C-alpha atoms as an extended CHARMM CRD file, in Angstrom:
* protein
*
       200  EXT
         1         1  UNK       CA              0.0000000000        0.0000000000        0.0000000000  PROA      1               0.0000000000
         2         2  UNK       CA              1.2090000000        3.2710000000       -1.0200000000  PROA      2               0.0000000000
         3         3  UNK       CA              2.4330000000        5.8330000000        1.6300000000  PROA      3               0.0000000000
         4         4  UNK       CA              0.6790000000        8.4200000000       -0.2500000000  PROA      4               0.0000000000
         5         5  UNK       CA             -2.6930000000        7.0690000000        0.4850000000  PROA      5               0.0000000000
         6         6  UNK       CA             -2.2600000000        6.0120000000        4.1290000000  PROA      6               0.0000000000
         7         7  UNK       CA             -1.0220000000        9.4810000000        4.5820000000  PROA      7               0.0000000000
         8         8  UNK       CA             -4.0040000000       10.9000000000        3.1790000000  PROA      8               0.0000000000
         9         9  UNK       CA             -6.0950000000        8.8760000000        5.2890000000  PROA      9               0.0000000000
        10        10  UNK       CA             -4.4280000000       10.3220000000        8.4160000000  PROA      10              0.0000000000
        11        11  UNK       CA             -4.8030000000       14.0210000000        7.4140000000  PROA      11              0.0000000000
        12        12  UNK       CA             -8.4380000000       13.3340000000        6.9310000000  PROA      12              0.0000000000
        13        13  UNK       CA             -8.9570000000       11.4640000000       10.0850000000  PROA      13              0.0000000000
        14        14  UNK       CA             -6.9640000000       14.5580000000       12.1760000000  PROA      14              0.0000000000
        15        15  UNK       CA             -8.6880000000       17.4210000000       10.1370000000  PROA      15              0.0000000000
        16        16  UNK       CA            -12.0400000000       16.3490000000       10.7980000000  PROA      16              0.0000000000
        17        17  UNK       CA            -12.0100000000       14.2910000000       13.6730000000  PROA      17              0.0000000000
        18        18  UNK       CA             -9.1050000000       15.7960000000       15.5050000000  PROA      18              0.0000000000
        19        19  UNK       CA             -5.8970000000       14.5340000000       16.2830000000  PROA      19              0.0000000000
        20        20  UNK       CA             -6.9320000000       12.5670000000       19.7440000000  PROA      20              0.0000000000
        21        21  UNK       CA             -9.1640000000       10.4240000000       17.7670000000  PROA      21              0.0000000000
        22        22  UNK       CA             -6.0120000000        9.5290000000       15.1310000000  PROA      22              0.0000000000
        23        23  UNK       CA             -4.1510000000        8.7170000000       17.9370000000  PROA      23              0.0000000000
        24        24  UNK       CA             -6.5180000000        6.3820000000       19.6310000000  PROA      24              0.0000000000
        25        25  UNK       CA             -7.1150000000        4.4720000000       15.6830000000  PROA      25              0.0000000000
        26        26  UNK       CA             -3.0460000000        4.1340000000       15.6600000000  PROA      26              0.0000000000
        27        27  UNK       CA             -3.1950000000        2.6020000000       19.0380000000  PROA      27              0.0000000000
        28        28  UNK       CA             -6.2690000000        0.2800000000       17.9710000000  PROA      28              0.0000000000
        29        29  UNK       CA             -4.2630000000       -0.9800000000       14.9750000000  PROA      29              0.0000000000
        30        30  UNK       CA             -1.4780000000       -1.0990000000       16.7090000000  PROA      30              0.0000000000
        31        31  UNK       CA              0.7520000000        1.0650000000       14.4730000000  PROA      31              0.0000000000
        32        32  UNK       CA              4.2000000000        1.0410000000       15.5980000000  PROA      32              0.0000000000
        33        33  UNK       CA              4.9040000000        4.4650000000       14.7110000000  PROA      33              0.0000000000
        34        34  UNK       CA              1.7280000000        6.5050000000       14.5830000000  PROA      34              0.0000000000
        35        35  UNK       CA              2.3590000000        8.8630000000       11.8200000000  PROA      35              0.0000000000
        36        36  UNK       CA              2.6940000000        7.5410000000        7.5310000000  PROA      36              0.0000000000
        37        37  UNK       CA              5.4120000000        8.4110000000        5.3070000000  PROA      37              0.0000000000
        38        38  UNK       CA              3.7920000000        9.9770000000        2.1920000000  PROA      38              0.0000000000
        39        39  UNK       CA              6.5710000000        8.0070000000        0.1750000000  PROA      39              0.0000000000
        40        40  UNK       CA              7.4850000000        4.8990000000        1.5800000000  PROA      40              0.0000000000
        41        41  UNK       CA              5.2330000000        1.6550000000        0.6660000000  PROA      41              0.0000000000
        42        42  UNK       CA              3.7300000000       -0.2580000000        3.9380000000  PROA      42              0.0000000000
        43        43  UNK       CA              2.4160000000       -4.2570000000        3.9380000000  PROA      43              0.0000000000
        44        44  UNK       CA             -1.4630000000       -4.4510000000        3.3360000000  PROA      44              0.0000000000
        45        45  UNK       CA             -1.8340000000       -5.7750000000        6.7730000000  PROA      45              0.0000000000
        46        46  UNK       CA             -1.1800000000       -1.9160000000        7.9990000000  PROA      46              0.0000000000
        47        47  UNK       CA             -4.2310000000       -1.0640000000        5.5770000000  PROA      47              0.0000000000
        48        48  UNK       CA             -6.7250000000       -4.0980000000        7.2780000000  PROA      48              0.0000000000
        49        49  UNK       CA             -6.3450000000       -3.1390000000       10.4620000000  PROA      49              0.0000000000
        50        50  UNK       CA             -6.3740000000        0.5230000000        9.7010000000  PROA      50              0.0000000000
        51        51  UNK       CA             -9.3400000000        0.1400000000        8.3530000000  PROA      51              0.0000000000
        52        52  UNK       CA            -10.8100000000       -2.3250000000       10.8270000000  PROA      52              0.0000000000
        53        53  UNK       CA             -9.6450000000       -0.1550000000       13.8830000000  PROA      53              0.0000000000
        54        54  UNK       CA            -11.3110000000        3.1080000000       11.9080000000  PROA      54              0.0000000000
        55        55  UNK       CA            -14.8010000000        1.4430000000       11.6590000000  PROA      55              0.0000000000
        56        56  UNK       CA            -14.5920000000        0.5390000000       14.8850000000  PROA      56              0.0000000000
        57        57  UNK       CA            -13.2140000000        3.8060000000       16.8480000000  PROA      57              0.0000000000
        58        58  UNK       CA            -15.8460000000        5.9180000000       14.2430000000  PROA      58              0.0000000000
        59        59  UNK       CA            -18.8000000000        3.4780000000       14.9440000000  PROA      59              0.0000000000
        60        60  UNK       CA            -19.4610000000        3.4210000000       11.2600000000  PROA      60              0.0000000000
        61        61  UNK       CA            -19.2720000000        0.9940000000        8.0990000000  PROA      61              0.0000000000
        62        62  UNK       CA            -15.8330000000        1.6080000000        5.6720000000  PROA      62              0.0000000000
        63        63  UNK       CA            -17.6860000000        2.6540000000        2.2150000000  PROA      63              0.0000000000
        64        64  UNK       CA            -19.3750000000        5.2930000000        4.5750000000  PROA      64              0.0000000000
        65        65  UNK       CA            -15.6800000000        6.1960000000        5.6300000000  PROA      65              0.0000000000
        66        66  UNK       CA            -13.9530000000        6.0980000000        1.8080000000  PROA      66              0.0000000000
        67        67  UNK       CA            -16.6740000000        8.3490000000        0.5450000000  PROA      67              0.0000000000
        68        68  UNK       CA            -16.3680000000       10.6660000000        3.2230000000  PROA      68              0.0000000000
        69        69  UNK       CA            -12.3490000000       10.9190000000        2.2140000000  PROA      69              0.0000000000
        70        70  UNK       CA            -13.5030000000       11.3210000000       -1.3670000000  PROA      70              0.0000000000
        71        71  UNK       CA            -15.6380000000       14.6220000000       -0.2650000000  PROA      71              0.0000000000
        72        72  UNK       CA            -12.4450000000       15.2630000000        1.8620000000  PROA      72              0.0000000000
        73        73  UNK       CA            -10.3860000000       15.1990000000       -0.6650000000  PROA      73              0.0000000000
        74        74  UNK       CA            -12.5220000000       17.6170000000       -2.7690000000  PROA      74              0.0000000000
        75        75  UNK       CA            -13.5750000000       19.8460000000       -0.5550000000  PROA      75              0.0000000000
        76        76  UNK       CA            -11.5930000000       20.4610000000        2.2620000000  PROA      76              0.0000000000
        77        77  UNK       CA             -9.4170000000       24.0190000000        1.9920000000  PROA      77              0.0000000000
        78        78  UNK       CA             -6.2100000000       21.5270000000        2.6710000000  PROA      78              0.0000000000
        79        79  UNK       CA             -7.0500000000       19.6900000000       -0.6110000000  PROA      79              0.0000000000
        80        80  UNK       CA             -7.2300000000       22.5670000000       -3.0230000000  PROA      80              0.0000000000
        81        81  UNK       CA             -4.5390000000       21.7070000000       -5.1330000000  PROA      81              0.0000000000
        82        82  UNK       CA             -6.5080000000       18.0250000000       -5.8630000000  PROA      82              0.0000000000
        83        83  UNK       CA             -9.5410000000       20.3310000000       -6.3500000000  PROA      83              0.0000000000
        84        84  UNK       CA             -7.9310000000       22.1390000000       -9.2920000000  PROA      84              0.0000000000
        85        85  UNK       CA             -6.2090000000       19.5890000000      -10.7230000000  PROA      85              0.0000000000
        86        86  UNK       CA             -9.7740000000       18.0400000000      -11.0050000000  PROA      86              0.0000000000
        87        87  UNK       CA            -11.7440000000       20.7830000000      -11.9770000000  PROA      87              0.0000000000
        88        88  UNK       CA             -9.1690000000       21.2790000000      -15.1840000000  PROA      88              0.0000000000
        89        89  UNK       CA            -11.2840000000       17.9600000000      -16.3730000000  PROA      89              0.0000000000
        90        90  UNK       CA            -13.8760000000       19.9350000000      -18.2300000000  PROA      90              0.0000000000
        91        91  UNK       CA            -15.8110000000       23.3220000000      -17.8500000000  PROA      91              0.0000000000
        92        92  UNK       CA            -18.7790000000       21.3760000000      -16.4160000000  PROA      92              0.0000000000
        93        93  UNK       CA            -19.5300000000       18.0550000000      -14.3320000000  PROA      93              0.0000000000
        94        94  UNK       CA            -20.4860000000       15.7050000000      -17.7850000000  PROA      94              0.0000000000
        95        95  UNK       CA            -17.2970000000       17.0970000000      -19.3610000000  PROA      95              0.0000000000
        96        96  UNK       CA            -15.1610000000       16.1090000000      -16.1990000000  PROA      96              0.0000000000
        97        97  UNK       CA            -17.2380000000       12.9040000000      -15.9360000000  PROA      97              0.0000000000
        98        98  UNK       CA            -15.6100000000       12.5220000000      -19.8060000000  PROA      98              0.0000000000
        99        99  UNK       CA            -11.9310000000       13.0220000000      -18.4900000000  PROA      99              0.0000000000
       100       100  UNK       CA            -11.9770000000       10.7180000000      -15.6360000000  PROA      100             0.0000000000
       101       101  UNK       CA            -10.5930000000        7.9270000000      -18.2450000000  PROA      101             0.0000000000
       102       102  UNK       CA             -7.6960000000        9.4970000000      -17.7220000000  PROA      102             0.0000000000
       103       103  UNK       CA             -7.2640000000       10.0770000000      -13.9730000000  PROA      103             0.0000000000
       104       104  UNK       CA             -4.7720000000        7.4600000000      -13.4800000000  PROA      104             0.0000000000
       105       105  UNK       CA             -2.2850000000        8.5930000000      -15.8110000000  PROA      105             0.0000000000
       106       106  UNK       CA             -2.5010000000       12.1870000000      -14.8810000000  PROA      106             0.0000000000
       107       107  UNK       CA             -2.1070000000       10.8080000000      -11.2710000000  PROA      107             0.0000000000
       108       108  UNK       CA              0.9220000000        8.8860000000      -12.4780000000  PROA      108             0.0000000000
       109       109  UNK       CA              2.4180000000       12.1820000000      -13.4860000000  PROA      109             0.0000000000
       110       110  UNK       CA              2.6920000000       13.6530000000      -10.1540000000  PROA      110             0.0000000000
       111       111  UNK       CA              3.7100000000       10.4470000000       -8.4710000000  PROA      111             0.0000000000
       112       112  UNK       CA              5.1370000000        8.0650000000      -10.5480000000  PROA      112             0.0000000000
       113       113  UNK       CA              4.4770000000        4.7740000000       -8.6580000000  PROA      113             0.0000000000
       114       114  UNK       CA              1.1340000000        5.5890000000       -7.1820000000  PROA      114             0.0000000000
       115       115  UNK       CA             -0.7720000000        3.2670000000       -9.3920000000  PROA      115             0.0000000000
       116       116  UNK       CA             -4.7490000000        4.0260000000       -9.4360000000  PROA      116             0.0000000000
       117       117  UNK       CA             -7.2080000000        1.3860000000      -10.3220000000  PROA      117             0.0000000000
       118       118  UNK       CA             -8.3550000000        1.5110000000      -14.0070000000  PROA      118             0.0000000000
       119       119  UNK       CA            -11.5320000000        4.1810000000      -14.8940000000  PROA      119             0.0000000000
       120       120  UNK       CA            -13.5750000000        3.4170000000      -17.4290000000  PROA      120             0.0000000000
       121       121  UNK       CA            -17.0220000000        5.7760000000      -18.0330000000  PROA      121             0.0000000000
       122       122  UNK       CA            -19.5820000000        4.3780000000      -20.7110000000  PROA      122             0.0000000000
       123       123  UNK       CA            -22.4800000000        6.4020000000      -21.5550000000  PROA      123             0.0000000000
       124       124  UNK       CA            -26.2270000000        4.6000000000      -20.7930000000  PROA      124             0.0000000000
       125       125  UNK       CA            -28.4880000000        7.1530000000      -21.8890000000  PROA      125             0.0000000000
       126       126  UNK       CA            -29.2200000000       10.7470000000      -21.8960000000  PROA      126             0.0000000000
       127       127  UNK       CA            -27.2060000000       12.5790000000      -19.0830000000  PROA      127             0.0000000000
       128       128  UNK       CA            -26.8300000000        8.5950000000      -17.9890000000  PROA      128             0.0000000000
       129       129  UNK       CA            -23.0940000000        7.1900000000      -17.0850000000  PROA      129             0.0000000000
       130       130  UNK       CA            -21.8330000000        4.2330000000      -15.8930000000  PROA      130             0.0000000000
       131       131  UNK       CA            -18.3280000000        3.9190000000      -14.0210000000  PROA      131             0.0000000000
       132       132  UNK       CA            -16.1060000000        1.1220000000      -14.2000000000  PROA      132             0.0000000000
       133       133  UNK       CA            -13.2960000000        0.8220000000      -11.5660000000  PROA      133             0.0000000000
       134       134  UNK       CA            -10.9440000000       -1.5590000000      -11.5340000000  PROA      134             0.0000000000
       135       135  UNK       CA             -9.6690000000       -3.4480000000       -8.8780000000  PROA      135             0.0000000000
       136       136  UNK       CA             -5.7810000000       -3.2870000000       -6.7400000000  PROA      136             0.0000000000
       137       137  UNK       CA             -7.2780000000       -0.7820000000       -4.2140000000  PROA      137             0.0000000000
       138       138  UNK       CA             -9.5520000000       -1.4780000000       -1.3330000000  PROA      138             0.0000000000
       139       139  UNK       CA            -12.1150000000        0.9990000000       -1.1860000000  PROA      139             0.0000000000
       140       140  UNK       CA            -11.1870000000        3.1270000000       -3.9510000000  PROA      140             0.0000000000
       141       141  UNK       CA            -14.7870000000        2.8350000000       -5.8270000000  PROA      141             0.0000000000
       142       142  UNK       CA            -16.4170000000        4.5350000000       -2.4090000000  PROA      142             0.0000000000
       143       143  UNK       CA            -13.8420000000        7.1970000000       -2.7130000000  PROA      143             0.0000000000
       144       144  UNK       CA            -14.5340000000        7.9100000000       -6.3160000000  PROA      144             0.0000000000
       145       145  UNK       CA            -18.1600000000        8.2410000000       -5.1590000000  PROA      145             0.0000000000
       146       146  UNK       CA            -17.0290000000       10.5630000000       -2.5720000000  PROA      146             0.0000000000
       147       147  UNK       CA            -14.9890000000       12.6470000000       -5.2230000000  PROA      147             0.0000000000
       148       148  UNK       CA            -18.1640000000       12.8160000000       -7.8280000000  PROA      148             0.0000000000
       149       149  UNK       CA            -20.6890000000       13.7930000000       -5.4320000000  PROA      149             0.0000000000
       150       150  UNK       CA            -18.0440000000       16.7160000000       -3.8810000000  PROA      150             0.0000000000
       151       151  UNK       CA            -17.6170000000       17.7510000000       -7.6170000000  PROA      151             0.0000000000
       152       152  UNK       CA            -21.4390000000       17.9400000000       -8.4490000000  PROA      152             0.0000000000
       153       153  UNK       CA            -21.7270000000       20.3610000000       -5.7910000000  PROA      153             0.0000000000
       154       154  UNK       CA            -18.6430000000       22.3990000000       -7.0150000000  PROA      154             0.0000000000
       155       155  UNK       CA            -19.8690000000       22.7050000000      -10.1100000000  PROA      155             0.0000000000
       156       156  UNK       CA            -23.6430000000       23.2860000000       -9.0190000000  PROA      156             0.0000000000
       157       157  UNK       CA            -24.6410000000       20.1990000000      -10.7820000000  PROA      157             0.0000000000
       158       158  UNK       CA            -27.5330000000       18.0010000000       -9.2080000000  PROA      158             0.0000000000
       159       159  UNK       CA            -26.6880000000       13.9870000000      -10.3150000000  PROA      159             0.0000000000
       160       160  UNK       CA            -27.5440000000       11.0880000000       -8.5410000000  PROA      160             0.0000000000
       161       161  UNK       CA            -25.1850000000        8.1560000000       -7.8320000000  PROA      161             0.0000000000
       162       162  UNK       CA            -25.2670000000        4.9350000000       -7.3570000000  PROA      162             0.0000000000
       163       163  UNK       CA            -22.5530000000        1.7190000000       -6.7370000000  PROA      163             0.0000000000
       164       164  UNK       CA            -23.0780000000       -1.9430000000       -6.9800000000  PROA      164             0.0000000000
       165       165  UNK       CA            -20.5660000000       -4.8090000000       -7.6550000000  PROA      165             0.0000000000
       166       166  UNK       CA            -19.1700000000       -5.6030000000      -11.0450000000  PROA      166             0.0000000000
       167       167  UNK       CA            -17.5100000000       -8.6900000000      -12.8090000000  PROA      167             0.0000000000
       168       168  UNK       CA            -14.0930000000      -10.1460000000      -11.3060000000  PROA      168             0.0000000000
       169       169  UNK       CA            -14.2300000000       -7.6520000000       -7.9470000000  PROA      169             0.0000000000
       170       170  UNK       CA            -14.8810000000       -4.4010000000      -10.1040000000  PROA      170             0.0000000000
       171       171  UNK       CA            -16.7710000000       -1.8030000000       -8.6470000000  PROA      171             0.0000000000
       172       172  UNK       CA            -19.8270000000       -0.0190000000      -11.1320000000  PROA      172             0.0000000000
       173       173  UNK       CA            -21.0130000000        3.6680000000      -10.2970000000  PROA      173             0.0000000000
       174       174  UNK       CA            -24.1840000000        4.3820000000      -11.8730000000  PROA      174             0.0000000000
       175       175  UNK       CA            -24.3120000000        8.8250000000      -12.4050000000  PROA      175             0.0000000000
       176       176  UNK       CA            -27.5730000000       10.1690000000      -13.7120000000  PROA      176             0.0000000000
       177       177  UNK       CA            -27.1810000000       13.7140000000      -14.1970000000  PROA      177             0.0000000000
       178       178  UNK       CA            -30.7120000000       15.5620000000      -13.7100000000  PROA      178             0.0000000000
       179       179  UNK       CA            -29.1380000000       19.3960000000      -13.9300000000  PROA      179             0.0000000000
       180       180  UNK       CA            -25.1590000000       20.4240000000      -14.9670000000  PROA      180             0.0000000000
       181       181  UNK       CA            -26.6490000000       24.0900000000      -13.6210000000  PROA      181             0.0000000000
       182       182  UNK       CA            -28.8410000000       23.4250000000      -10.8010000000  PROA      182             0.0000000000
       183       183  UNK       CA            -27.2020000000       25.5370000000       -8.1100000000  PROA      183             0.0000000000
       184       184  UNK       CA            -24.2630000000       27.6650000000       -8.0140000000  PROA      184             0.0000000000
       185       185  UNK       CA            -21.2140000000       26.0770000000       -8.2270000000  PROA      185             0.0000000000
       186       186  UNK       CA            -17.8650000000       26.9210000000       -6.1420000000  PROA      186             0.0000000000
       187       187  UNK       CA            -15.4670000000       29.6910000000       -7.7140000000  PROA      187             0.0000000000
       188       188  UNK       CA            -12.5200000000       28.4270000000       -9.7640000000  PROA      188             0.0000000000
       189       189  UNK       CA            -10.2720000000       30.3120000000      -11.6600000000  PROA      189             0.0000000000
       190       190  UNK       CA             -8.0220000000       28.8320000000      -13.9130000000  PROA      190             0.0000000000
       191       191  UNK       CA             -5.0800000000       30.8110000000      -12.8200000000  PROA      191             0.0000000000
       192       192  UNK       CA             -3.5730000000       29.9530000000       -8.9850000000  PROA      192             0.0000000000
       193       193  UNK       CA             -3.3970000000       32.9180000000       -6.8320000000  PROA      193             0.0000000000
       194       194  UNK       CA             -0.5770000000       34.9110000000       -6.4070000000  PROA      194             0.0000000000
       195       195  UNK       CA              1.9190000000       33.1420000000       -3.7430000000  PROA      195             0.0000000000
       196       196  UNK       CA             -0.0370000000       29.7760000000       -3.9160000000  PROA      196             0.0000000000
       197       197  UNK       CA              1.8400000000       26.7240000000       -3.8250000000  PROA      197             0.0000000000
       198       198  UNK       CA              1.8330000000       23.1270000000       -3.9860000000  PROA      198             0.0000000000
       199       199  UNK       CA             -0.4370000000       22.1730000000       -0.6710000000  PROA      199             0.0000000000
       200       200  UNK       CA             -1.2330000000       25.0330000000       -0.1680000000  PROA      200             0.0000000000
């Protein structure tokens, strides 16, 4: 399991929950050292009981968990950066739905062995996707479903989502877009501001 993502299950955990309640899932998984190296590579044991002590310390289920680090990872200020580099997918939610084919390359790009499971969006009917991810990371589907529903709202789109199993472990997201211009959506400029940086 990569670093990277362990990492950014930590910073989620501490930013909304607070740091007490990290601490107290590192001591239920037994973590020898409490705090993940964004770019070291950690046994998928760490990741099961992670997980398993998570569920347990939050009282809830972990698809409810994953898609709550997909909205995380969309909207929280701390995330911005993953925010733009999303939003440059398309000027509206159906035209990012169109470039998420190529998520895991772009991802690839910034880190080069951070390997993403395989995207693959089919259209089903009018304003009607379907999402195919592949499989070779626990809870990644529920995480996508996080991301699209955080991007709806950022683009003010109203879409309804649904997941359900696919063939050989694959996970299927079914998107039904009712509005792309229901509501407001967040601002987004394609310039950074001045003095922004990287994580910032």
């Amino acid at each position: 399991m990569h670093g990277l993502i362990l990492r950014t299950f930590q910073v989620f955990v501490e930013d909304t929950y607070g740091p007490a309640v990290w601490s107290d899932i590192a001591q239920r998984a037994n973590l020898e050292v409490p705090d993940f190296e964004a770019m070291l590579n950690y046994d998928a044991q760490t990741y099961t009981a992670l997980i398993g002590a998570t569920e347990r310390q939050l009282n809830k289920p972990a698809e409810t968990i994953w898609e709550d680090v997909g909205t995380y990872l969309v909207s929280h200020p701390n995330s911005e950066g993953l925010r733009r580099l999303l939003r440059f997918g398309g000027v509206d939610f159906i035209e990012f739905l169109h470039s998420l084919d190529d998520l895991p390359d772009r991802t690839r790009l910034a880190v080069a062995d951070l390997v993403l499971p395989d995207l693959e969006l089919s259209e089903t009917g009018a304003n009607r996707f379907r999402l195919r991810v592949g499989v070779g990371l626990p809870g990644f589907g529920y995480v996508m479903m996080g991301v699209l529903r955080a991007m709806a709202d950022d683009y003010g789109a109203l879409a309804l989502l649904d997941a359900e199993s696919g063939q050989r472990g694959e996970q299927v997201l079914e998107i039904t877009v009712i509005e792309t211009a229901y509501a407001e959506g967040r601002e987004f400029e394609l310039a950074a501001s001045k003095g922004a940086g990287v994580g910032e």
